[in-house]
Tab-separated table of C-alpha atoms in Angstrom:
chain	number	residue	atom	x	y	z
A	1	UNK	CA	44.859	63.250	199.533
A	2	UNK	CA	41.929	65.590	198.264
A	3	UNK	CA	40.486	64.764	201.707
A	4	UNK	CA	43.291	65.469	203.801
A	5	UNK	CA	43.545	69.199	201.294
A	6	UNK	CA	39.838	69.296	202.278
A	7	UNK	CA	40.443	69.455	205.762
A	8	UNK	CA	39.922	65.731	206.452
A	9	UNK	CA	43.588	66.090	208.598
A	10	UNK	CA	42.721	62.754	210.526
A	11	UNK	CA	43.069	60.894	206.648
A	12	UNK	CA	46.554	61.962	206.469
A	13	UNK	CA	47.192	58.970	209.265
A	14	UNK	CA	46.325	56.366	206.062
A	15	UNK	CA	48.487	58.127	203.236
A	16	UNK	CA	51.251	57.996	206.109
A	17	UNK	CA	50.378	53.893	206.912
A	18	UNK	CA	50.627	53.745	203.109
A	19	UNK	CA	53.565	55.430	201.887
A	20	UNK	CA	55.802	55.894	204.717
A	21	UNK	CA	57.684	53.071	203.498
A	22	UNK	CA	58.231	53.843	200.795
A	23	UNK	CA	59.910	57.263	201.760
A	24	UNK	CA	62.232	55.620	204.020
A	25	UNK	CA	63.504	53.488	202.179
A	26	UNK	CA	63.753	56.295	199.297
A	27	UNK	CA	65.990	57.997	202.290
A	28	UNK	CA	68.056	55.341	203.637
A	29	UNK	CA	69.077	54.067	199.942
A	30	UNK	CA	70.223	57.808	199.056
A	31	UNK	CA	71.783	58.642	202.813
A	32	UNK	CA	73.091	55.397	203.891
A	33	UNK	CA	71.624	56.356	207.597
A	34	UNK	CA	68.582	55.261	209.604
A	35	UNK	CA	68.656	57.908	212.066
A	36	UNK	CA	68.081	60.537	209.425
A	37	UNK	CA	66.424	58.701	206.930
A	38	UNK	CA	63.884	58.296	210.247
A	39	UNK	CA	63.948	62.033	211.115
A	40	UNK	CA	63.539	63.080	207.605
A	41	UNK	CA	60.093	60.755	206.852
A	42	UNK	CA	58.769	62.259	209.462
A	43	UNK	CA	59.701	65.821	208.057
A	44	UNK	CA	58.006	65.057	204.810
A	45	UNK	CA	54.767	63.834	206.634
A	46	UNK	CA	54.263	67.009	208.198
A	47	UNK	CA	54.967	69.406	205.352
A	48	UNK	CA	52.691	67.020	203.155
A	49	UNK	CA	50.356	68.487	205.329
A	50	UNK	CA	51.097	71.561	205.827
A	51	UNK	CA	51.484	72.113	201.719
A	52	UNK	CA	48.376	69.825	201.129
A	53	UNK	CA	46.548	72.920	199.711
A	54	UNK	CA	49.409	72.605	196.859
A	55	UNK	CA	47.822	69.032	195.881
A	56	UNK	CA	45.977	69.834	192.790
A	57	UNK	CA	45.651	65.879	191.787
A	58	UNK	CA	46.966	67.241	188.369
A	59	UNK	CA	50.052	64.649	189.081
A	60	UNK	CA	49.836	61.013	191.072
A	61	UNK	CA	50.311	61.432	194.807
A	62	UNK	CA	53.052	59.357	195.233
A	63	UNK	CA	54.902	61.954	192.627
A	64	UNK	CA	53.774	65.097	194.250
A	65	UNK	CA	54.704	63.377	197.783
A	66	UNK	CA	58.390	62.673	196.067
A	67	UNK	CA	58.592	66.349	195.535
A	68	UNK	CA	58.416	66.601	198.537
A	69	UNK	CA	60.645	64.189	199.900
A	70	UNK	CA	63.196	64.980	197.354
A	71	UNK	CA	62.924	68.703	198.614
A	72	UNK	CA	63.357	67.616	201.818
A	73	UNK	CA	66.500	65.934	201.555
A	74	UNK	CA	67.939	68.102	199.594
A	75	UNK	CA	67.063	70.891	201.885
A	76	UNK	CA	68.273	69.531	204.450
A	77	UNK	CA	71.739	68.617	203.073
A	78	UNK	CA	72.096	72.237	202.790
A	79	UNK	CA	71.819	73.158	206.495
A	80	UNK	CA	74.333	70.156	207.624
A	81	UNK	CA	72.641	69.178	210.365
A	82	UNK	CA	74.329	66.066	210.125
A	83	UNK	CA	78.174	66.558	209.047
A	84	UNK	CA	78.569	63.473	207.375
A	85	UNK	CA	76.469	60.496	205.801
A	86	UNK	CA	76.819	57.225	208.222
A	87	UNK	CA	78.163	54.253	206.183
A	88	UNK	CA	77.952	52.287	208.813
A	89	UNK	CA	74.466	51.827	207.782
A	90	UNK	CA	75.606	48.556	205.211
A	91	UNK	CA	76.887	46.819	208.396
A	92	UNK	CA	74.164	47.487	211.025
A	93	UNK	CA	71.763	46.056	208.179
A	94	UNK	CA	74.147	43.405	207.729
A	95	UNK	CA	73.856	42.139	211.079
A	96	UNK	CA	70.399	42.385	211.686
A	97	UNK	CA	69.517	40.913	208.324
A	98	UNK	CA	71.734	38.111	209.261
A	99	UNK	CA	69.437	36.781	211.726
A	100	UNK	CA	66.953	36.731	209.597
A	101	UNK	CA	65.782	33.818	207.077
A	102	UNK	CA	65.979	34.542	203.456
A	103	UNK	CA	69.589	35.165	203.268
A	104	UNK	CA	70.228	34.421	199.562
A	105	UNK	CA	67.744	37.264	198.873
A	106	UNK	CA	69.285	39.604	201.431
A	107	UNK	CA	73.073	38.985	199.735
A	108	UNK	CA	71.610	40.102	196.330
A	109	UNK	CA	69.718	43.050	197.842
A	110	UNK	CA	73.222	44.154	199.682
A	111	UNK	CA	75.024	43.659	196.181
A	112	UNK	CA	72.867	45.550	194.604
A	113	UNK	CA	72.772	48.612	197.022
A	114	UNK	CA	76.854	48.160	197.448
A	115	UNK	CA	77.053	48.308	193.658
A	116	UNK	CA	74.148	51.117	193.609
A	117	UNK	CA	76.155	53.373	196.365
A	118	UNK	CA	78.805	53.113	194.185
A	119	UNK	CA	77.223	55.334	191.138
A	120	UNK	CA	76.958	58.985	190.795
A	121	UNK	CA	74.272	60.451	193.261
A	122	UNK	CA	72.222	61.382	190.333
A	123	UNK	CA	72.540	58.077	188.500
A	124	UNK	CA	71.844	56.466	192.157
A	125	UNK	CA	68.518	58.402	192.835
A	126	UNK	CA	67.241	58.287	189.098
A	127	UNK	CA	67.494	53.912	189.752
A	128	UNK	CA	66.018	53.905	193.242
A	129	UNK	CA	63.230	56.547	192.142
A	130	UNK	CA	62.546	53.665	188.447
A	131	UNK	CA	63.245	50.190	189.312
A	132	UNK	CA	62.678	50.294	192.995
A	133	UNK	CA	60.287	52.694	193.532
A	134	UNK	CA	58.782	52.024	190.295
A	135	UNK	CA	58.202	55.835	189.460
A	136	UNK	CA	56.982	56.445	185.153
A	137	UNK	CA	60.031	58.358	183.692
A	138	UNK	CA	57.543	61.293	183.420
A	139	UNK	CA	57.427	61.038	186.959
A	140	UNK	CA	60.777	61.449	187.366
A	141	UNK	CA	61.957	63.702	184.859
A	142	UNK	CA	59.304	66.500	186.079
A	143	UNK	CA	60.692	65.962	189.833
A	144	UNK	CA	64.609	66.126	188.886
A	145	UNK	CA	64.002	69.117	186.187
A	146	UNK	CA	64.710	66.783	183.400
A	147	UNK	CA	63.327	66.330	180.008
A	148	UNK	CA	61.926	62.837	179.805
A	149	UNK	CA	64.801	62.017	177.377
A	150	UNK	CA	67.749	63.146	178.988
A	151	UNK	CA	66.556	61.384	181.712
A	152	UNK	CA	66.156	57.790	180.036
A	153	UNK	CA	69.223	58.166	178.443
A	154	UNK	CA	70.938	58.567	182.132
A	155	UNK	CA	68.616	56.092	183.412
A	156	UNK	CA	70.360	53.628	180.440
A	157	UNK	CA	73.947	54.806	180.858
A	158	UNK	CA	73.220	54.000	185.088
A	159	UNK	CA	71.912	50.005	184.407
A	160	UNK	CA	74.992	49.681	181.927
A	161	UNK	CA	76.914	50.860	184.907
A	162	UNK	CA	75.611	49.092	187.553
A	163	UNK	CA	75.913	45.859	186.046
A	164	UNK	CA	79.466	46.523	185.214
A	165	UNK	CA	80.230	47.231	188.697
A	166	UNK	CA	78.421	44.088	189.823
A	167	UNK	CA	80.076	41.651	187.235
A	168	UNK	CA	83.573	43.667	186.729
A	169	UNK	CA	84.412	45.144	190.002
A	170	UNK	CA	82.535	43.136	192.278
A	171	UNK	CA	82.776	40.216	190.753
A	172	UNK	CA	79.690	38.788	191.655
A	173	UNK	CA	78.350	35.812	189.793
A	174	UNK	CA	75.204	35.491	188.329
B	1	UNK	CA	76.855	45.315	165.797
B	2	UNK	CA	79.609	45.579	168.276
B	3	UNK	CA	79.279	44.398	172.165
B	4	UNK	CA	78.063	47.944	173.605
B	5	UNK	CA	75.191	47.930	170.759
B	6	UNK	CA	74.131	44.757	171.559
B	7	UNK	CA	74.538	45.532	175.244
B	8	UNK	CA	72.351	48.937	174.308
B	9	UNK	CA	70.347	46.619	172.653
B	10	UNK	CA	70.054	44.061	175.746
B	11	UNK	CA	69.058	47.504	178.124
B	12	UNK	CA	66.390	48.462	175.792
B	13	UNK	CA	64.819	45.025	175.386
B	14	UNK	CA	64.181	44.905	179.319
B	15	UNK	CA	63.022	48.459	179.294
B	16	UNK	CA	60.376	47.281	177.176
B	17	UNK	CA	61.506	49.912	174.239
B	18	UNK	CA	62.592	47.286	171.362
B	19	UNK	CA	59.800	46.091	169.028
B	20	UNK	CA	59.008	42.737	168.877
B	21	UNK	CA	60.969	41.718	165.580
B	22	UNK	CA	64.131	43.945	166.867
B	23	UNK	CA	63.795	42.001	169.895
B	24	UNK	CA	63.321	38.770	167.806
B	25	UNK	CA	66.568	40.095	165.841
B	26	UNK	CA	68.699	40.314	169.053
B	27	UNK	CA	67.880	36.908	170.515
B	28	UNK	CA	69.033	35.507	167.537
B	29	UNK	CA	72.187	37.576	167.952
B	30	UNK	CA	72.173	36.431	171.266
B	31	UNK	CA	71.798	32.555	170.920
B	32	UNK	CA	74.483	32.640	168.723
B	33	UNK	CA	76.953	33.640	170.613
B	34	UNK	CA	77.810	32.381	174.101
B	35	UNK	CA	79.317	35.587	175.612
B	36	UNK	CA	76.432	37.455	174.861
B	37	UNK	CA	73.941	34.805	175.941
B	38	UNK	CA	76.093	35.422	179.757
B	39	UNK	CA	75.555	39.141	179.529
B	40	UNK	CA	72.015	38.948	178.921
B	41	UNK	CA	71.621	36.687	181.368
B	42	UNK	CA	73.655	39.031	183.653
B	43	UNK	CA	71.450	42.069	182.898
B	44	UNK	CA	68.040	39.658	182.991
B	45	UNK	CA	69.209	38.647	186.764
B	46	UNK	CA	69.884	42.170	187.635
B	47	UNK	CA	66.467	43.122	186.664
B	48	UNK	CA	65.120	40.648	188.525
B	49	UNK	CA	67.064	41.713	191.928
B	50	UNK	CA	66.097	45.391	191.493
B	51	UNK	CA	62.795	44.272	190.848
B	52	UNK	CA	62.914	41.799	194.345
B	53	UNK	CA	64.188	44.506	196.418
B	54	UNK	CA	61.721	45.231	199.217
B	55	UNK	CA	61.009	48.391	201.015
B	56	UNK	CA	63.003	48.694	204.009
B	57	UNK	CA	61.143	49.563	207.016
B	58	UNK	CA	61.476	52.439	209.839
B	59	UNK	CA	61.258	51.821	213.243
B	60	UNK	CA	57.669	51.912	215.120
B	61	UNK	CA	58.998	55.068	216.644
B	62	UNK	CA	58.422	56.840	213.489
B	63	UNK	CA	55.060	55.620	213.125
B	64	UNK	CA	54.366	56.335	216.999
B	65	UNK	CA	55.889	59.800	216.466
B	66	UNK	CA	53.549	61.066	213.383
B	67	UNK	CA	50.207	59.830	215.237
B	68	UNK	CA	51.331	61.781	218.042
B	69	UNK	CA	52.439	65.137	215.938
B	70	UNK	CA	49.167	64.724	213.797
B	71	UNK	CA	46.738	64.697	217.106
B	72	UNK	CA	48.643	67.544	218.189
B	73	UNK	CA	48.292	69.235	214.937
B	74	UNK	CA	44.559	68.645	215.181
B	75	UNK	CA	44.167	70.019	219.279
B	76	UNK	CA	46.189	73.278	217.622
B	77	UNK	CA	43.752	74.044	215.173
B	78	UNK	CA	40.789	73.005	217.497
B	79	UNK	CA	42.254	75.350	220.210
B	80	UNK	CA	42.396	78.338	217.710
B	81	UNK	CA	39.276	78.150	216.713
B	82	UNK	CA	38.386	78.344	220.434
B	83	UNK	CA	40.237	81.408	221.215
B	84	UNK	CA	38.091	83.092	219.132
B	85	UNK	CA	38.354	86.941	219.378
B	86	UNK	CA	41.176	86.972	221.887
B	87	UNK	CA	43.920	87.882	218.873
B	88	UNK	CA	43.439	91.537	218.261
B	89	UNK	CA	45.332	92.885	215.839
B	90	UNK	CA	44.110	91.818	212.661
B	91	UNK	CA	40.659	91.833	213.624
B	92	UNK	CA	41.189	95.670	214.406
B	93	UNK	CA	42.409	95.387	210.939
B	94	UNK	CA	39.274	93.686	209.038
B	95	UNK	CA	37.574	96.072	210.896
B	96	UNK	CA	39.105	98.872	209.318
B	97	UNK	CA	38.369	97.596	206.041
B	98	UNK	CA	34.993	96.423	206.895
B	99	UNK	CA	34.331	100.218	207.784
B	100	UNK	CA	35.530	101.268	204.537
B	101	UNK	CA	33.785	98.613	202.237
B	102	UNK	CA	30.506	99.195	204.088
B	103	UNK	CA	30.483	102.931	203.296
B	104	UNK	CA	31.353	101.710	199.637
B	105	UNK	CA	28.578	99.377	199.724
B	106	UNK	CA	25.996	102.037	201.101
B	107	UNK	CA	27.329	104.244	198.266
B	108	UNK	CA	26.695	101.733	195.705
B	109	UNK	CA	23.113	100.893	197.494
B	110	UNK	CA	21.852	104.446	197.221
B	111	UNK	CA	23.406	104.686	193.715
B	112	UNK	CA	20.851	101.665	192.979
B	113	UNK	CA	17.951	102.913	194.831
B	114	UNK	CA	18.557	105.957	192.925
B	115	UNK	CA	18.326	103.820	189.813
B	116	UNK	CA	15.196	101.756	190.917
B	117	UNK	CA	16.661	98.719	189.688
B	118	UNK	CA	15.292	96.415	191.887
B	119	UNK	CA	17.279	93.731	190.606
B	120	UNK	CA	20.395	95.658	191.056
B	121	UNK	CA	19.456	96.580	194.547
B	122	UNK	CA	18.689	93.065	195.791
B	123	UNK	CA	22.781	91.949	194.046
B	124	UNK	CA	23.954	94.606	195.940
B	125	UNK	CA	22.188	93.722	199.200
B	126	UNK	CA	23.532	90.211	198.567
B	127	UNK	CA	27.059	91.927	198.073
B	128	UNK	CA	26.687	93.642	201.331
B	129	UNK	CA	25.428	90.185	203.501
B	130	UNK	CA	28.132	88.232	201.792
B	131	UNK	CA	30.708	90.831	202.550
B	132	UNK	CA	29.792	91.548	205.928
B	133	UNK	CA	29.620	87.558	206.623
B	134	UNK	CA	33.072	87.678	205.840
B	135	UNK	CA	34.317	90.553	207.884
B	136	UNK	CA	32.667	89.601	210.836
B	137	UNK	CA	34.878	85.782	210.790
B	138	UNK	CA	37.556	85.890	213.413
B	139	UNK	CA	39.075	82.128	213.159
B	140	UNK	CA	40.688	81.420	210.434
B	141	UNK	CA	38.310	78.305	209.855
B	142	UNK	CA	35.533	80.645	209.775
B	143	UNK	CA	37.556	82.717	207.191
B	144	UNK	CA	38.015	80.295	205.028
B	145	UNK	CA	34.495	78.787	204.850
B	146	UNK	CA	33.773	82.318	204.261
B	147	UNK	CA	35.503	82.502	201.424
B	148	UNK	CA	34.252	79.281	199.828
B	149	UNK	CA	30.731	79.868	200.425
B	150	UNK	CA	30.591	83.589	199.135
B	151	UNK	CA	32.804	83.196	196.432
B	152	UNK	CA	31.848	80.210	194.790
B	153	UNK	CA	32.036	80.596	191.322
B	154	UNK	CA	29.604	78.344	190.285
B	155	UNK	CA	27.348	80.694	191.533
B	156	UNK	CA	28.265	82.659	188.197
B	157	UNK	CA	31.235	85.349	187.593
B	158	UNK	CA	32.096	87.734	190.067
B	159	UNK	CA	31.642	91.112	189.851
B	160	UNK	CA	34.900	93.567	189.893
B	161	UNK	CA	34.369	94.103	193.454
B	162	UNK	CA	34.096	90.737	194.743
B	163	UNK	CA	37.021	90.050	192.794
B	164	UNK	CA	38.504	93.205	194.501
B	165	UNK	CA	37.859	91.807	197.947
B	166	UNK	CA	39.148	88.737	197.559
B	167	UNK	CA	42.351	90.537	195.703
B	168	UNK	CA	42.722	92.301	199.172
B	169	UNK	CA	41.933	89.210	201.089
B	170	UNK	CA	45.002	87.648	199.330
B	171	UNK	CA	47.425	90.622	199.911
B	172	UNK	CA	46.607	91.122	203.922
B	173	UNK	CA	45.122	88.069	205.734
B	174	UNK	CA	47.690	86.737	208.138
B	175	UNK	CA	46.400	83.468	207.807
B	176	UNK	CA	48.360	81.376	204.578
B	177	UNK	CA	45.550	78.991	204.389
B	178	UNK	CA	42.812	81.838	204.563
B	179	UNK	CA	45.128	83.399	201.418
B	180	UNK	CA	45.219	79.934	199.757
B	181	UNK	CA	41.629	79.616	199.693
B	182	UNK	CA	41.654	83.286	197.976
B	183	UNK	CA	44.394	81.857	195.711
B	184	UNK	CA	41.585	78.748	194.635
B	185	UNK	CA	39.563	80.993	194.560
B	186	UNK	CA	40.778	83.264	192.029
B	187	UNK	CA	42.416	80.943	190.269
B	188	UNK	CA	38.798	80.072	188.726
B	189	UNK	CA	38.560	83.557	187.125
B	190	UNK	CA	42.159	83.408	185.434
B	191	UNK	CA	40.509	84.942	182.627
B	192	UNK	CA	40.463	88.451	183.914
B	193	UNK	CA	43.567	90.212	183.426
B	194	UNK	CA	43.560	92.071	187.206
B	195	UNK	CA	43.508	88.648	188.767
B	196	UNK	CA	46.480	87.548	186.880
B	197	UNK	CA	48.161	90.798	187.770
B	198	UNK	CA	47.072	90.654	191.658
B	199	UNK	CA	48.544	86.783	191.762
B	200	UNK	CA	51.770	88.012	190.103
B	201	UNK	CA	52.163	90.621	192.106
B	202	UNK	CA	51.443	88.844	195.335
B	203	UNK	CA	53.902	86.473	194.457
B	204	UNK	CA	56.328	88.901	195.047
B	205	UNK	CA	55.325	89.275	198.175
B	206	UNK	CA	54.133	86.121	199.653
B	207	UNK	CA	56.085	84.359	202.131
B	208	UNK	CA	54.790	81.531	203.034
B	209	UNK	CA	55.828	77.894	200.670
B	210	UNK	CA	52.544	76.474	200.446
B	211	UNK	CA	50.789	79.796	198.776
B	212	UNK	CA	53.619	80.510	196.408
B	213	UNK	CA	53.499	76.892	195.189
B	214	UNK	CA	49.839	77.165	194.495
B	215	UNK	CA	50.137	80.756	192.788
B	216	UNK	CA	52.960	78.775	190.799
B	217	UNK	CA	51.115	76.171	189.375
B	218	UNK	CA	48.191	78.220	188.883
B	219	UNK	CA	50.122	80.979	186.491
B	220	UNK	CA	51.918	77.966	184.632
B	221	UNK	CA	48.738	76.822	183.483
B	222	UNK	CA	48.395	80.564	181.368
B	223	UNK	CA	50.500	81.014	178.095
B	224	UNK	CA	51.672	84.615	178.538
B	225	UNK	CA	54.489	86.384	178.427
B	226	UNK	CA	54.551	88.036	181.422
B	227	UNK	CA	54.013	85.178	183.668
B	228	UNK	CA	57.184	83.631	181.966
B	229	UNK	CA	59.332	86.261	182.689
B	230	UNK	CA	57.621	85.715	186.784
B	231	UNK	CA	58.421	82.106	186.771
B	232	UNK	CA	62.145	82.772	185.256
B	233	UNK	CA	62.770	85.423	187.774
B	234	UNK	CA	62.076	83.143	191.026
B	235	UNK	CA	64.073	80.116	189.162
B	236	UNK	CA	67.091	82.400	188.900
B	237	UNK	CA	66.001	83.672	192.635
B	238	UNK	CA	68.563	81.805	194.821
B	239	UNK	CA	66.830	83.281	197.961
B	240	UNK	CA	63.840	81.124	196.897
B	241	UNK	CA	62.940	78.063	198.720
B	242	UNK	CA	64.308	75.179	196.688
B	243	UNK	CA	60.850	73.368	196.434
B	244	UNK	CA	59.231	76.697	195.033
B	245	UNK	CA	62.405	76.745	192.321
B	246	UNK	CA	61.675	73.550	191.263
B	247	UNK	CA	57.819	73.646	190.797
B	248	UNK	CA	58.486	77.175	188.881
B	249	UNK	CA	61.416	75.419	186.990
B	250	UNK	CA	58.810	72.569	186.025
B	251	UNK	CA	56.106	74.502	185.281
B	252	UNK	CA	58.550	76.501	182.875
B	253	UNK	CA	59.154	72.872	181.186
B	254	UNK	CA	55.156	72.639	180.878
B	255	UNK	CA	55.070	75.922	179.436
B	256	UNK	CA	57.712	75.592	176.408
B	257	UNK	CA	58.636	72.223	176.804
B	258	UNK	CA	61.936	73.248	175.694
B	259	UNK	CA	63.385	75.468	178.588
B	260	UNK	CA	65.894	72.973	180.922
């Protein structure tokens, strides 16, 4: 990144081969729509370089990139582009995944993310940001404007949660 | 303990936050009793699904879409730097001001020829080159490399009027990543009280994300009252952009640790 700040633009192509993942799936697990979740990674790849001057390596990339992407989102669920969030998402991955061959994986990772949609938005983002994007709680608490022990104590109340949903509600077996 | 202390317990133990004879302590609690041993299993499975899940990926389009935007972002810049001298306004501008600063240099060059300090003299004449390298750049590239190669502080501390032309750099370039590189720039000589008035100020008045992120982090790295009361202002500022909230809301967390 202190390449691309440099004026090395053509590196940005590497950070976006390397993280773009990563911020879609961030996207689709909080908005439940591949369309936008599409629209909105490529969003955060531009302003990452238009703010790249903002970079001061002070933080890890990946958490100053989050800022962004967090930013993003948010910003953009304040215009309303889009009225409403698609949950047809769950099914269209459903069907593709279907097809595909490690279904006992897939049912647990549809579960989870059933169970997961079915938190608070804040206890949602704070378990997609931890245990799947496997941000530090610093990381995390600095991007949602947290103190690092508020936000473990959330991040504990949301895994007690989840798992209740999962066993209790959803009944699934483990 | 009751269930939810042991299930507290059970949380902590996977978060890695128990030591090892409190986690010693539980498994024994948890052997011993057959419900628990299920909901530890239950939470030990769930950790291991969270920690399966896999990134989902976007379509090629998006991929396809970014190479495309960033070699067009690339031909922009390369075609501005071609159209060099065709924009007219603020070069009529710099010109203005490179009018007035060269009468203040030839003031301060007789003043020092007056003086017959040679060494004086030859700073000034320096001062002058350096200055007029500056006004003379009419891409913003050209600007900008300007500004790194005359003002690099390892060449030593600025004198008051360098410090002053970047200062006015900051406050009328039209270009934001011209004033960013004034903003880095500055941001080396935080020590001087007029530069952390001129960034204040200028935050005021800057409209463009990128700078007033960078002015942002720069003034939450100073303990000072004043700057504070700057960062509390544009986190109370609901016309702010919400990214430039949040960094001055975090840097506000760096700077008392006890602000939320």
């Amino acid at each position: 990144m202190s390449l691309v700040a440099g004026g090395e633009i053509k590196k940005a192509a590497l950070l976006f081969d390397r993280y773009h993942a990563n911020v879609y799936s961030y996207l689709l697990r909080v908005n439940k729509n591949k369309m936008l979740a599409e629209d909105l990674t490529q969003n955060v790849f531009e302003k990452m370089i238009k703010y790249r001057n903002s970079y001061n390596g002070k933080k890890s990339f990946k958490a100053w990139l989050f800022t962004i992407v967090r930013n993003t989102n948010i910003d953009h669920h304040r215009k309303r582009k889009y009225s409403s969030l698609d949950d047809s998402y769950m099914q269209v991955e459903s069907k593709e995944k279907d097809a595909q061959e490690r279904l006992e994986v897939k049912e647990k990772n549809e579960k989870l993310m059933a169970a997961l949609n079915r938190l608070p938005s804040e206890e949602k983002e704070i378990l997609i940001l931890s245990k799947f994007e496997k941000m530090k709680y610093s990381e995390i608490s600095a991007l949602m404007g947290l103190t690092e022990s508020a936000l473990k104590v959330k991040a504990h109340r949301s895994i007690k949660k989840l798992r209740n949903i999962l066993v209790n509600d959803m009944r699934y077996e483990y | 303990m009751n269930i939810e202390k042991i299930e507290d317990r059970m949380v902590l133990a996977l978060e890695g936050a128990l030591s090892n004879s409190e986690f010693e302590t539980l498994m024994k609690v948890i052997n011993e009793n057959h419900e628990y041993t299920l909901i530890w299993k239950s939470y030990q499975e769930m950790y291991q699904d969270m920690e399966d899940v896999l990134p989902e990926t976007p379509s090629s389009e998006v991929a396809t879409k970014f190479h495309e935007w960033l070699d067009n972002y690339q031909e922009e810049k390369v075609i501005n730097i071609a159209q060099k001298g065709v924009k007219k306004g603020p070069i009529m501008l710099w010109r203005k001001w490179a009018g007035v600063a060269a009468i203040f240099i030839g003031v301060l060059g007789f003043w020092s020829m007056y003086q017959s300090n040679r060494q004086v003299e030859g700073t000034l004449a320096d001062m002058s080159k350096q200055m007029e390298r500056l006004m003379e750049q009419q891409s913003t590239s050209e600007r900008i490399k300007a500004i790194r190669v005359n003002f690099n502080p390892e060449k030593g501390d600025l004198s008051n009027t360098m410090i002053d032309v970047l200062i006015q750099v900051l406050n009328t370039d039209q270009s934001s990543n011209v004033r960013l590189a004034a903003v880095e720039t500055l941001a080396q000589f935080m020590d001087k009280e007029v530069v952390r008035e001129a960034l204040i100020k200028h935050l005021a008045l800057e409209e463009d994300g990128g700078v007033k992120l960078t002015i942002i982090t720069i003034l939450g790295q100073q303990k000072n009252e004043k700057i504070k009361t700057t960062l509390e202002n544009i986190v109370n500022d609901d016309s702010q952009e919400k990214f430039v909230i949040d960094e001055a809301h975090m840097q506000l967390i760096r700077f008392d640790q006890i602000d939320i």
